[in-house]
XYZ file of N, CA and C in Angstrom:
585
model
N 58.121 -276.708 -4.036
C 59.265 -276.587 -4.787
C 60.332 -276.745 -3.866
N 61.312 -277.811 -4.151
C 62.368 -278.067 -3.251
C 63.605 -277.243 -3.746
N 64.266 -276.603 -2.711
C 65.273 -275.703 -3.042
C 66.658 -276.540 -2.894
N 67.565 -276.534 -3.813
C 68.713 -277.157 -3.835
C 69.783 -276.507 -3.046
N 70.509 -277.103 -2.147
C 71.536 -276.524 -1.409
C 72.815 -276.595 -2.191
N 73.641 -275.444 -2.065
C 74.995 -275.478 -2.699
C 75.876 -276.541 -2.167
N 76.596 -277.235 -2.908
C 77.479 -278.428 -2.462
C 78.633 -277.604 -1.697
N 79.226 -278.401 -0.762
C 80.263 -277.898 -0.032
C 81.706 -278.559 -0.807
N 81.650 -278.248 -1.960
C 82.783 -278.847 -2.805
C 83.771 -277.704 -3.067
N 84.942 -277.868 -3.244
C 86.060 -276.907 -3.817
C 86.350 -277.305 -5.211
N 86.538 -276.327 -6.099
C 86.899 -276.718 -7.518
C 88.300 -276.336 -7.539
N 89.097 -277.201 -8.167
C 90.568 -276.918 -8.534
C 90.720 -275.762 -9.644
N 91.767 -275.032 -9.785
C 91.870 -274.122 -10.801
C 91.894 -274.738 -12.122
N 92.162 -275.949 -12.337
C 92.125 -276.552 -13.742
C 90.741 -276.718 -14.238
N 89.810 -276.768 -13.273
C 88.414 -276.923 -13.605
C 87.819 -275.555 -13.868
N 87.699 -275.084 -15.125
C 87.534 -273.807 -15.302
C 85.879 -273.471 -15.688
N 85.445 -274.355 -16.683
C 84.220 -274.131 -17.392
C 83.239 -275.245 -17.373
N 82.131 -274.857 -18.032
C 81.041 -275.906 -18.176
C 81.405 -277.127 -18.849
N 82.326 -277.092 -19.781
C 82.627 -278.201 -20.545
C 83.685 -279.052 -19.562
N 84.321 -278.500 -18.677
C 85.046 -279.448 -17.808
C 84.133 -280.046 -16.788
N 83.063 -279.410 -16.327
C 82.039 -279.948 -15.514
C 81.524 -281.152 -16.132
N 81.024 -281.102 -17.412
C 80.457 -282.104 -18.269
C 81.453 -283.186 -18.178
N 82.754 -282.976 -18.566
C 83.824 -283.978 -18.854
C 84.023 -284.830 -17.597
N 83.980 -284.143 -16.360
C 84.115 -284.790 -15.060
C 82.791 -285.707 -14.807
N 81.684 -285.371 -14.962
C 80.427 -286.059 -14.950
C 80.458 -287.198 -15.812
N 80.954 -287.038 -16.990
C 81.146 -288.261 -17.986
C 82.137 -289.414 -17.342
N 83.241 -288.775 -16.858
C 84.313 -289.559 -16.299
C 83.841 -290.303 -15.034
N 83.018 -289.612 -14.244
C 82.436 -290.338 -13.024
C 81.546 -291.510 -13.540
N 80.559 -291.104 -14.424
C 79.736 -292.036 -14.899
C 80.355 -293.318 -15.263
N 81.527 -293.141 -16.246
C 82.125 -294.209 -16.712
C 82.794 -294.937 -15.549
N 83.416 -294.428 -14.637
C 84.059 -295.043 -13.436
C 82.730 -295.807 -12.682
N 81.729 -295.257 -12.524
C 80.627 -295.939 -11.733
C 80.133 -297.211 -12.529
N 80.111 -297.113 -13.845
C 79.678 -298.168 -14.595
C 80.816 -299.358 -14.439
N 81.929 -298.933 -14.533
C 82.982 -299.972 -14.390
C 82.995 -300.722 -13.156
N 82.773 -299.840 -12.038
C 82.722 -300.483 -10.682
C 81.472 -301.354 -10.598
N 80.360 -300.948 -11.145
C 79.083 -301.730 -11.106
C 79.305 -302.884 -11.938
N 79.922 -303.022 -12.960
C 80.247 -304.233 -13.911
C 81.107 -305.201 -12.990
N 82.145 -304.571 -12.534
C 83.082 -305.525 -11.551
C 82.309 -306.116 -10.340
N 81.351 -305.353 -9.805
C 80.640 -306.019 -8.766
C 79.716 -307.145 -9.242
N 79.191 -306.866 -10.418
C 78.325 -307.918 -10.966
C 79.077 -309.167 -11.264
N 80.394 -309.079 -11.641
C 81.237 -310.143 -11.938
C 81.748 -310.751 -10.640
N 81.655 -310.057 -9.596
C 82.292 -310.603 -8.368
C 83.792 -310.657 -8.394
N 84.357 -309.498 -9.126
C 85.652 -309.438 -9.272
C 86.443 -309.030 -7.931
N 87.362 -309.677 -7.519
C 88.002 -309.332 -6.302
C 88.685 -307.929 -6.396
N 88.675 -307.261 -5.336
C 89.175 -305.801 -5.257
C 90.702 -305.926 -5.775
N 91.454 -306.861 -5.414
C 92.935 -306.706 -5.602
C 93.130 -307.257 -7.249
N 92.167 -307.611 -7.821
C 92.366 -307.905 -9.259
C 91.736 -306.849 -10.277
N 91.055 -305.822 -9.579
C 90.382 -304.694 -10.373
C 91.572 -303.820 -11.044
N 91.413 -303.658 -12.342
C 92.401 -302.625 -12.919
C 91.402 -301.603 -13.322
N 91.731 -300.537 -12.607
C 90.775 -299.313 -12.629
C 91.213 -298.537 -14.088
N 90.210 -297.903 -14.466
C 90.406 -297.088 -15.896
C 91.234 -295.992 -15.503
N 91.965 -295.503 -16.317
C 92.834 -294.207 -16.267
C 91.886 -292.975 -16.056
N 92.205 -292.301 -15.014
C 91.582 -290.982 -14.717
C 92.403 -289.739 -15.100
N 91.609 -288.784 -15.437
C 92.108 -287.461 -15.866
C 92.819 -286.802 -14.616
N 93.842 -285.948 -14.806
C 94.322 -285.115 -13.777
C 93.335 -284.221 -13.193
N 92.168 -283.653 -13.963
C 91.448 -282.894 -13.474
C 90.350 -283.555 -12.261
N 90.136 -284.818 -12.708
C 89.252 -285.657 -11.742
C 90.262 -286.003 -10.339
N 91.502 -286.303 -10.723
C 92.194 -286.649 -9.521
C 92.344 -285.501 -8.532
N 92.673 -284.228 -9.186
C 92.839 -282.980 -8.416
C 91.413 -282.823 -7.587
N 90.270 -282.798 -8.387
C 88.924 -282.656 -7.702
C 88.818 -283.622 -6.541
N 89.130 -284.837 -6.745
C 88.897 -285.738 -5.736
C 89.933 -285.477 -4.491
N 91.018 -285.186 -4.751
C 91.989 -285.018 -3.710
C 91.656 -283.689 -2.939
N 91.308 -282.549 -3.686
C 90.897 -281.347 -3.100
C 89.833 -281.446 -2.050
N 88.794 -282.334 -2.365
C 87.525 -282.591 -1.603
C 87.491 -283.774 -0.726
N 88.778 -284.486 -0.643
C 88.912 -285.652 0.145
C 88.005 -286.596 -0.163
N 87.724 -286.869 -1.539
C 86.828 -288.074 -1.856
C 87.620 -289.223 -2.281
N 87.159 -290.294 -1.936
C 87.523 -291.571 -2.578
C 86.481 -292.102 -3.379
N 86.693 -291.975 -4.700
C 85.730 -292.209 -5.675
C 85.243 -293.756 -5.873
N 86.180 -294.600 -5.022
C 85.900 -296.040 -5.042
C 84.622 -296.212 -4.183
N 84.553 -295.433 -3.228
C 83.394 -295.660 -2.300
C 82.126 -294.980 -2.767
N 80.958 -295.486 -2.640
C 79.769 -295.081 -3.266
C 79.323 -293.819 -2.727
N 79.282 -293.545 -1.278
C 78.773 -292.213 -0.840
C 79.680 -291.199 -1.251
N 81.051 -291.137 -1.464
C 81.828 -290.174 -2.083
C 81.678 -289.868 -3.479
N 81.324 -290.913 -4.122
C 80.933 -290.867 -5.574
C 79.657 -290.190 -5.866
N 78.741 -290.538 -5.107
C 77.420 -289.739 -5.162
C 77.391 -288.355 -4.734
N 78.402 -288.102 -3.799
C 78.683 -286.635 -3.288
C 79.157 -285.867 -4.528
N 80.106 -286.434 -5.235
C 80.956 -285.825 -6.226
C 79.793 -285.587 -7.359
N 79.008 -286.607 -7.746
C 78.050 -286.359 -8.852
C 76.874 -285.488 -8.584
N 76.409 -285.522 -7.282
C 75.374 -284.532 -6.911
C 75.817 -283.054 -6.913
N 77.241 -282.939 -6.443
C 77.799 -281.503 -6.621
C 78.056 -281.044 -7.938
N 78.531 -281.871 -8.857
C 78.766 -281.570 -10.347
C 77.432 -281.185 -10.929
N 76.313 -282.049 -10.597
C 75.091 -281.647 -11.277
C 74.739 -280.402 -10.811
N 74.756 -280.091 -9.556
C 74.192 -278.599 -9.018
C 75.151 -277.539 -9.794
N 76.343 -277.789 -9.854
C 77.238 -276.874 -10.460
C 77.014 -276.583 -11.950
N 76.713 -277.594 -12.486
C 76.270 -277.687 -13.887
C 75.114 -276.770 -14.098
N 74.062 -276.825 -13.180
C 72.896 -275.903 -13.374
C 72.883 -274.522 -12.757
N 73.713 -274.560 -11.648
C 73.509 -273.218 -10.882
C 74.784 -272.340 -10.625
N 75.923 -272.940 -10.996
C 77.183 -272.136 -10.756
C 77.217 -270.944 -11.641
N 77.738 -269.665 -11.160
C 77.761 -268.478 -11.909
C 78.827 -268.751 -12.953
N 78.436 -268.166 -14.162
C 79.457 -268.341 -15.213
C 79.873 -266.953 -15.752
N 81.093 -267.026 -16.008
C 81.753 -265.675 -16.460
C 82.528 -265.974 -17.651
N 82.552 -264.894 -18.649
C 83.351 -264.888 -19.814
C 84.236 -263.926 -19.829
N 85.573 -264.245 -19.910
C 86.619 -263.194 -19.845
C 87.368 -263.209 -21.236
N 87.117 -262.169 -22.045
C 87.764 -261.930 -23.266
C 89.070 -261.214 -23.101
N 90.207 -261.705 -23.755
C 91.567 -261.172 -23.711
C 92.032 -260.956 -25.048
N 92.905 -260.042 -25.106
C 93.513 -259.515 -26.501
C 94.423 -260.734 -27.040
N 94.859 -261.522 -26.151
C 95.957 -262.616 -26.607
C 95.610 -263.824 -25.684
N 96.067 -264.956 -26.225
C 95.908 -266.142 -25.564
C 96.834 -266.172 -24.248
N 96.142 -266.337 -23.123
C 96.928 -266.489 -21.952
C 97.562 -267.640 -21.520
N 98.591 -267.537 -20.741
C 99.414 -268.735 -20.428
C 98.679 -269.595 -19.366
N 98.884 -270.838 -19.191
C 98.138 -271.708 -18.382
C 98.280 -271.136 -16.992
N 99.479 -270.685 -16.473
C 99.681 -270.024 -15.261
C 98.867 -268.893 -14.894
N 98.686 -267.975 -15.965
C 97.781 -266.749 -15.932
C 96.356 -267.173 -15.866
N 95.949 -268.097 -16.560
C 94.620 -268.585 -16.505
C 94.283 -269.228 -15.190
N 95.109 -270.020 -14.650
C 94.906 -270.560 -13.206
C 94.955 -269.409 -12.126
N 95.946 -268.499 -12.327
C 95.751 -267.347 -11.362
C 94.375 -266.533 -11.468
N 94.068 -266.236 -12.517
C 92.767 -265.513 -12.825
C 91.484 -266.289 -12.230
N 91.500 -267.572 -12.594
C 90.468 -268.472 -11.987
C 90.465 -268.464 -10.537
N 91.722 -268.534 -9.964
C 91.783 -268.751 -8.541
C 91.310 -267.308 -7.847
N 91.851 -266.341 -8.457
C 91.375 -264.932 -7.959
C 89.888 -264.583 -7.934
N 89.191 -265.067 -9.153
C 87.813 -265.016 -9.066
C 87.017 -265.746 -8.121
N 87.483 -266.951 -7.960
C 86.862 -267.968 -6.894
C 87.133 -267.444 -5.523
N 88.208 -266.751 -5.249
C 88.479 -266.259 -3.952
C 87.667 -264.906 -3.641
N 87.539 -264.130 -4.657
C 86.998 -262.695 -4.484
C 85.510 -262.600 -5.020
N 85.110 -263.464 -5.702
C 83.779 -263.277 -6.420
C 82.785 -264.338 -6.098
N 83.132 -265.608 -6.319
C 82.219 -266.792 -5.971
C 83.095 -267.954 -5.981
N 83.112 -268.890 -4.992
C 83.901 -269.988 -4.966
C 83.582 -270.982 -5.907
N 82.416 -270.929 -6.567
C 82.039 -271.929 -7.622
C 81.951 -271.338 -8.998
N 82.421 -270.157 -9.187
C 82.355 -269.648 -10.399
C 83.071 -270.290 -11.514
N 82.484 -270.504 -12.688
C 83.008 -271.244 -13.875
C 83.446 -270.077 -14.868
N 84.738 -270.039 -15.101
C 85.317 -269.083 -15.990
C 85.584 -269.674 -17.466
N 85.297 -268.910 -18.492
C 85.426 -269.286 -19.874
C 86.500 -268.167 -20.297
N 87.657 -268.448 -20.824
C 88.497 -267.433 -21.226
C 88.515 -267.585 -22.820
N 88.371 -266.369 -23.359
C 88.351 -266.411 -24.920
C 89.235 -265.149 -25.334
N 89.253 -265.189 -26.635
C 90.061 -264.255 -27.435
C 89.222 -263.041 -28.054
N 89.695 -261.822 -27.885
C 89.094 -260.739 -28.432
C 90.183 -259.817 -28.879
N 90.801 -260.145 -29.948
C 92.003 -259.210 -30.234
C 91.727 -257.827 -30.565
N 90.537 -257.451 -30.946
C 90.231 -256.092 -31.117
C 90.201 -255.193 -29.956
N 90.444 -255.743 -28.726
C 90.387 -254.906 -27.473
C 91.825 -254.207 -27.145
N 92.813 -254.832 -27.880
C 94.181 -254.366 -27.805
C 94.930 -254.670 -26.335
N 94.395 -254.238 -25.286
C 94.648 -254.326 -24.016
C 93.686 -254.213 -22.936
N 93.722 -255.026 -22.030
C 92.597 -255.022 -20.928
C 91.849 -256.359 -21.167
N 90.514 -256.308 -20.859
C 89.645 -257.535 -20.826
C 88.235 -257.011 -21.018
N 87.450 -258.015 -21.540
C 86.091 -257.802 -21.498
C 85.556 -258.858 -20.554
N 84.521 -258.492 -19.799
C 83.994 -259.598 -18.741
C 82.474 -259.657 -18.969
N 81.995 -260.725 -19.315
C 80.619 -261.074 -19.535
C 79.984 -261.872 -18.340
N 78.870 -261.683 -17.853
C 78.072 -262.473 -17.130
C 76.785 -262.880 -17.693
N 75.934 -263.677 -17.070
C 74.631 -264.053 -17.812
C 73.869 -262.791 -18.065
N 73.813 -261.720 -17.342
C 73.174 -260.453 -17.736
C 73.757 -259.239 -17.696
N 75.153 -259.135 -17.694
C 75.906 -257.929 -17.659
C 77.223 -257.947 -18.384
N 77.557 -256.849 -18.904
C 78.920 -256.830 -19.700
C 79.671 -255.830 -19.273
N 80.948 -255.971 -18.939
C 81.933 -254.972 -18.259
C 83.029 -254.854 -19.338
N 83.300 -253.555 -19.955
C 84.372 -253.435 -20.713
C 85.489 -252.777 -19.912
N 86.575 -253.711 -19.676
C 87.781 -253.141 -18.927
C 88.965 -252.970 -19.814
N 88.722 -252.592 -21.047
C 89.787 -252.503 -22.099
C 90.429 -250.980 -21.969
N 91.550 -250.973 -22.488
C 92.144 -249.732 -22.479
C 91.481 -248.771 -23.340
N 90.841 -249.168 -24.424
C 90.091 -248.306 -25.364
C 88.834 -247.565 -24.475
N 88.242 -248.504 -23.686
C 87.063 -247.927 -22.863
C 87.468 -246.998 -21.815
N 88.678 -247.183 -21.283
C 89.270 -246.298 -20.325
C 89.603 -244.856 -21.107
N 90.176 -244.940 -22.218
C 90.454 -243.686 -22.892
C 89.201 -243.015 -23.297
N 88.054 -243.648 -23.805
C 86.684 -243.047 -23.946
C 86.255 -242.403 -22.698
N 86.298 -243.103 -21.598
C 85.708 -242.700 -20.314
C 86.410 -241.456 -19.832
N 87.722 -241.234 -20.092
C 88.490 -240.329 -19.545
C 88.947 -239.348 -20.702
N 88.171 -239.180 -21.798
C 88.521 -238.390 -23.025
C 88.719 -237.119 -22.663
N 87.950 -236.378 -21.821
C 88.105 -234.928 -21.525
C 89.464 -234.763 -20.906
N 89.781 -235.482 -19.856
C 90.951 -235.383 -19.249
C 92.197 -235.576 -20.193
N 92.168 -236.479 -20.985
C 93.135 -236.883 -21.798
C 93.303 -235.695 -22.739
N 92.286 -235.052 -23.380
C 92.436 -233.787 -24.348
C 92.788 -232.811 -23.485
N 92.471 -232.514 -22.327
C 92.931 -231.368 -21.620
C 94.388 -231.606 -21.275
N 94.884 -232.611 -20.981
C 96.301 -232.815 -20.799
C 97.222 -232.646 -22.121
N 96.601 -233.131 -23.202
C 97.334 -232.810 -24.369
C 97.423 -231.491 -24.782
N 96.324 -230.746 -24.597
C 96.203 -229.300 -24.877
C 97.191 -228.500 -23.969
N 97.255 -228.883 -22.701
C 97.985 -228.242 -21.610
C 99.570 -228.362 -22.262
N 99.997 -229.495 -22.717
C 101.437 -229.715 -23.178
C 101.630 -229.171 -24.463
N 100.473 -229.054 -25.261
C 100.780 -228.426 -26.586
C 100.995 -226.950 -26.456
N 100.387 -226.206 -25.399
C 100.392 -224.737 -25.256
C 101.703 -224.391 -24.665
N 102.240 -225.259 -23.956
C 103.556 -224.948 -23.141
C 104.707 -225.049 -24.228
N 105.560 -223.983 -24.231
C 106.718 -224.140 -25.181
C 107.636 -225.271 -24.692
N 108.112 -225.885 -25.717
C 108.962 -226.995 -25.461
C 110.358 -226.629 -25.025
N 110.617 -227.167 -23.829
C 111.834 -226.797 -23.166
C 112.782 -227.962 -23.399
N 113.863 -227.471 -24.070
C 114.852 -228.402 -24.482
C 115.938 -228.412 -23.360
N 116.310 -229.459 -22.964
C 117.378 -229.458 -21.936
C 118.737 -229.445 -22.633
N 119.506 -228.691 -22.051
C 121.025 -228.602 -22.500
C 121.667 -229.923 -22.149
N 122.415 -230.443 -23.209
C 123.057 -231.578 -23.039
C 124.204 -231.423 -21.933
N 124.069 -232.373 -20.874
C 125.113 -232.383 -19.750
C 126.257 -233.157 -20.204
N 127.423 -232.547 -20.064
C 128.700 -233.166 -20.457
C 128.935 -234.477 -19.807
N 129.380 -235.402 -20.569
C 129.862 -236.603 -20.101
C 131.362 -236.775 -20.024
N 131.839 -237.575 -19.303
C 133.407 -237.793 -19.164
C 133.913 -238.038 -20.685
N 133.228 -238.677 -21.489
C 133.776 -238.953 -22.787
C 133.827 -237.780 -23.582
N 132.720 -236.939 -23.455
C 132.693 -235.744 -24.477
C 133.198 -234.445 -23.860
N 133.585 -234.485 -22.484
C 134.129 -233.391 -21.923
C 135.720 -233.119 -22.228
N 135.947 -231.907 -22.641
C 137.481 -231.690 -22.907
C 138.225 -231.433 -21.745
N 139.286 -232.232 -21.477
C 140.018 -232.164 -20.312
C 141.417 -231.486 -20.620
N 142.003 -230.705 -19.788
C 143.141 -230.152 -19.943
C 144.371 -231.019 -19.478
N 145.314 -231.242 -20.326
C 146.428 -232.062 -19.921
C 147.694 -231.157 -19.682
N 148.074 -231.067 -18.486
C 149.328 -230.272 -18.282
C 150.524 -230.729 -19.136
N 151.165 -229.662 -19.770
C 152.328 -229.911 -20.553
C 153.407 -229.507 -19.758
N 154.694 -230.405 -19.820
C 155.684 -229.931 -19.028
C 156.882 -229.196 -20.059
N 157.350 -228.261 -19.645
C 158.450 -227.560 -20.387
C 159.776 -228.074 -19.988
N 160.878 -227.590 -20.276
C 162.242 -227.883 -20.095
C 162.498 -227.831 -18.720
N 161.881 -226.972 -17.940
C 162.224 -226.938 -16.427
C 161.504 -228.069 -15.676
N 160.608 -228.646 -16.200
C 159.887 -229.764 -15.447
C 158.596 -229.249 -14.644
N 158.313 -227.949 -14.932
C 156.997 -227.375 -14.450
C 156.034 -227.482 -15.386
N 154.725 -227.736 -14.902
C 153.614 -227.651 -15.776
C 153.267 -226.440 -16.116
N 152.779 -226.015 -17.417
C 152.455 -224.922 -17.818
C 151.022 -224.793 -18.000
């Protein structure tokens, strides 16, 4: 049995999940077909009108210093994407609200820097968690929600609530402010002296 080696490719933050990998593979196949047809027609390089590529493919090629017009670079990209499609660790992050694209990019970048450089992250909605996140891998689930934190620390929470309930409420006396404080205004009598 031959062991596949992990590709030395970097993934841009816009490439997040399995669907993006499949989209890039399809786009690379279309580009390869176009170049193959141009070679069969003996089209000169200066007359080639290349098909429009996505921002994701352009960032992927730029990040990995790949020229997708050259066959070896094209094959490197396809081999790497095929490997990632089969072997890359996949995470699902459930959030209570739809994240901004900047937040999603930061989250993906952090996961790739701290967990695995080829992690594929799918971000979904789980409005029932209110705050925090749910993280699922292929074989584990982590509840990082506020609700789970309250359940985990229930005894401490009850203890603190009981402690504050038993203490008499201390009402602080209002401190006078310049607008509510009475000020004495000296009144002058006939002699010009203040009384």
